PDB file of C-alpha atoms in Angstrom:
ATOM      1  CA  UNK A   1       0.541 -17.343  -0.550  1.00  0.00           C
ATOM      2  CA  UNK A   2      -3.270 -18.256   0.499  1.00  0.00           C
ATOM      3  CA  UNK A   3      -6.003 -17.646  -1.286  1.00  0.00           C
ATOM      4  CA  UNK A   4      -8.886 -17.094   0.850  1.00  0.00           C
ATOM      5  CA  UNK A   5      -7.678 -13.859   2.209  1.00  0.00           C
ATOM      6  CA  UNK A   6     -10.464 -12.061   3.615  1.00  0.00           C
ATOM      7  CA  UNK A   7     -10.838  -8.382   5.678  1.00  0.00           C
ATOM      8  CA  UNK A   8     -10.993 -10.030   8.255  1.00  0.00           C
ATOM      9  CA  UNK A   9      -7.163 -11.904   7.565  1.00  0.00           C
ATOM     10  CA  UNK A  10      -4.645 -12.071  10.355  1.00  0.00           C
ATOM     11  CA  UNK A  11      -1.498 -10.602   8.906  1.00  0.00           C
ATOM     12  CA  UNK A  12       1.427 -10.178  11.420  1.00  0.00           C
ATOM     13  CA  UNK A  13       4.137  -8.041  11.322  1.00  0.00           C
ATOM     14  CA  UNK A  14       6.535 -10.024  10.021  1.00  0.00           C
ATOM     15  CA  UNK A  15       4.679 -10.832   6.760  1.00  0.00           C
ATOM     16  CA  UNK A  16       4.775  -7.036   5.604  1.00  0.00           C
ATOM     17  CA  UNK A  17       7.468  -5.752   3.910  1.00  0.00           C
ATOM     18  CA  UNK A  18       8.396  -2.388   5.119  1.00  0.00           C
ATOM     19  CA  UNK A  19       9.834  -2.283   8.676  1.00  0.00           C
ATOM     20  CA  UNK A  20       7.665   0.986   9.471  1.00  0.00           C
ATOM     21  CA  UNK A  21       4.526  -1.044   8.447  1.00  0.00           C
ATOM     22  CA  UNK A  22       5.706  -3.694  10.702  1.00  0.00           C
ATOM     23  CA  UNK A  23       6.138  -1.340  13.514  1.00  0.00           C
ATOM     24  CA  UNK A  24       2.222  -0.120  13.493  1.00  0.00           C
ATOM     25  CA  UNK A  25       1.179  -3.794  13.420  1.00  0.00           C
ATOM     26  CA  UNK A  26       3.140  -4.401  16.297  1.00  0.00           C
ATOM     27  CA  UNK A  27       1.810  -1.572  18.274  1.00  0.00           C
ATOM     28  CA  UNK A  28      -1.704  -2.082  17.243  1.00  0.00           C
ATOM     29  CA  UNK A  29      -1.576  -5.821  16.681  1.00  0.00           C
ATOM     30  CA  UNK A  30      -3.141  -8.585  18.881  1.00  0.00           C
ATOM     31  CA  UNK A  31      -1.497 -12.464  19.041  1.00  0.00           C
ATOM     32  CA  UNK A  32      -3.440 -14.177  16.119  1.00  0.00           C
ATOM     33  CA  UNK A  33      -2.366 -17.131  13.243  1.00  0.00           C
ATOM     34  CA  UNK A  34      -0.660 -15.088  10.700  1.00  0.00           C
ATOM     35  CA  UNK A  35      -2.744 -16.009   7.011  1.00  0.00           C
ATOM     36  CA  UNK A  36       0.160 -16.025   5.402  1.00  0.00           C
ATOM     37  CA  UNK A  37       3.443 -17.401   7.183  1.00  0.00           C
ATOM     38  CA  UNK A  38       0.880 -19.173   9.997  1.00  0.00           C
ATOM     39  CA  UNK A  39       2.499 -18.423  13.410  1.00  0.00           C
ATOM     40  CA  UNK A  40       1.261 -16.679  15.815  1.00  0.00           C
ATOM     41  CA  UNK A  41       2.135 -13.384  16.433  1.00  0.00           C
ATOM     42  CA  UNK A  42       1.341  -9.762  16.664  1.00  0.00           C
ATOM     43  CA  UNK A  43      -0.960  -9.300  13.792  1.00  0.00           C
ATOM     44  CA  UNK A  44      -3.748  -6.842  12.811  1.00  0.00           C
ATOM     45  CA  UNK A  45      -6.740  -7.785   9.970  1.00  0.00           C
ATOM     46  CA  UNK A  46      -5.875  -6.773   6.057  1.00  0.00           C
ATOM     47  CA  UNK A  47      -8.711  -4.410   7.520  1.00  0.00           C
ATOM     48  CA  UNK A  48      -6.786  -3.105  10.388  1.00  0.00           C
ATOM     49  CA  UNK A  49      -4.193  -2.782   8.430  1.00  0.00           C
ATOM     50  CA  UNK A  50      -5.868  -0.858   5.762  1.00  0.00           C
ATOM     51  CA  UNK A  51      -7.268   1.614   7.805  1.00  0.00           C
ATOM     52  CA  UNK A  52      -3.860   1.905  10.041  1.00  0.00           C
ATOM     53  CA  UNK A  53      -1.906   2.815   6.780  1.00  0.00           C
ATOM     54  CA  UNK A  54      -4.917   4.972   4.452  1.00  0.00           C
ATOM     55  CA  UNK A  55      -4.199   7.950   7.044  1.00  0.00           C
ATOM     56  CA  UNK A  56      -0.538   8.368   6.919  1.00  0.00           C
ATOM     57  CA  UNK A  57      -1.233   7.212   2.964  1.00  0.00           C
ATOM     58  CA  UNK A  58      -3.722  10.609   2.870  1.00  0.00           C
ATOM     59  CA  UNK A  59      -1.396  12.967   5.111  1.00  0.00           C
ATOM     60  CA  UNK A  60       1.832  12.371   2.339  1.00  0.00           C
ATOM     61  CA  UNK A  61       0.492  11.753  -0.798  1.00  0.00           C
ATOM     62  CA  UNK A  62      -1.316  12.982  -3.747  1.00  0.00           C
ATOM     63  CA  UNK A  63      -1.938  12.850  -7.275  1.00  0.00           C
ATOM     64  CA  UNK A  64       0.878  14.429  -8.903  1.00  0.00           C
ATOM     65  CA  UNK A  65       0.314  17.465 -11.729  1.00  0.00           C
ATOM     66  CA  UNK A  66      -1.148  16.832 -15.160  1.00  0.00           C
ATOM     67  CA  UNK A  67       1.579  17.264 -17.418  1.00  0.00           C
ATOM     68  CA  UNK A  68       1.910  17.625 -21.015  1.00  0.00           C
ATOM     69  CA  UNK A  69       3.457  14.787 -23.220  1.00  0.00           C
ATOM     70  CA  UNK A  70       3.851  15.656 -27.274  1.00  0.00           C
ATOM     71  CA  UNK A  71       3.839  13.250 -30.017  1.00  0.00           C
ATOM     72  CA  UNK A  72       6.551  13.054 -32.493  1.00  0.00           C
ATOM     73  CA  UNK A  73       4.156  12.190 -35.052  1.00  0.00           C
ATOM     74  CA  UNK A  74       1.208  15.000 -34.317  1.00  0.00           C
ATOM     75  CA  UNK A  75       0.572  18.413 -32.990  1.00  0.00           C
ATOM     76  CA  UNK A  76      -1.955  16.994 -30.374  1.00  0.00           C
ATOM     77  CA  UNK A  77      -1.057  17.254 -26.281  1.00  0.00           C
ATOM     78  CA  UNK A  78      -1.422  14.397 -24.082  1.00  0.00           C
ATOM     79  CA  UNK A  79      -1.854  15.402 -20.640  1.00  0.00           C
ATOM     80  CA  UNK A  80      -0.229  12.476 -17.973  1.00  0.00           C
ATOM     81  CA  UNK A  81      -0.232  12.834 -14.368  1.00  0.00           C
ATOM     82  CA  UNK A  82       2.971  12.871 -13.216  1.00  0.00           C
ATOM     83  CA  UNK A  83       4.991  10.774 -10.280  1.00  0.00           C
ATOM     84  CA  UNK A  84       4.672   7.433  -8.885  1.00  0.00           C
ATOM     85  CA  UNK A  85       1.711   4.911  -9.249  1.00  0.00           C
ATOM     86  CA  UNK A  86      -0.809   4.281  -6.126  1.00  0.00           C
ATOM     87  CA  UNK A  87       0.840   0.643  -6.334  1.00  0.00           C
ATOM     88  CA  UNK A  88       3.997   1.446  -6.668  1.00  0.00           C
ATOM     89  CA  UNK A  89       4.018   3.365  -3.298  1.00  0.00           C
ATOM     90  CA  UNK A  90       2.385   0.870  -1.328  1.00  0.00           C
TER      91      UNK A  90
END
């Protein structure tokens, strides 16, 4: 993979690995050098493609409840949110 990814990197639709993803590029994208695979295809910026995913990211998820974890050794609570990771859902 490249490293001089920037905001303003061409990433096409093929590149990404979820076909809904894929999808918005290719409604939104224009014909640009992919960064990564280097054709030329649909594509939208690591920008673009930020923005096009942060709203349906905002409308479906949040941070999960605190919940409590106990020690086996002590009386004393942990609280840990609960469900997935920001990472692990995109």
């Amino acid at each position: 993979m490249p490293t001089n990814w920037s905001a303003a990197s061409p990433l096409c639709s093929d590149c990404v690995g979820d076909p809904e993803v894929g999808k918005l590029i290719r409604a939104n994208g224009a014909r640009a050098r992919c960064e990564n695979c280097g054709r030329r295809r649909k594509s939208v910026s690591l920008e673009q493609l930020a923005e096009l995913v942060d709203g349906v990211y905002r409308d479906f998820y949040s941070p999960g409840e605190m919940e409590p974890r106990f020690s086996r050794d002590t009386d004393h609570v942990e609280y840990q949110q609960s469900g997935e990771s920001p990472v692990d859902i995109v």
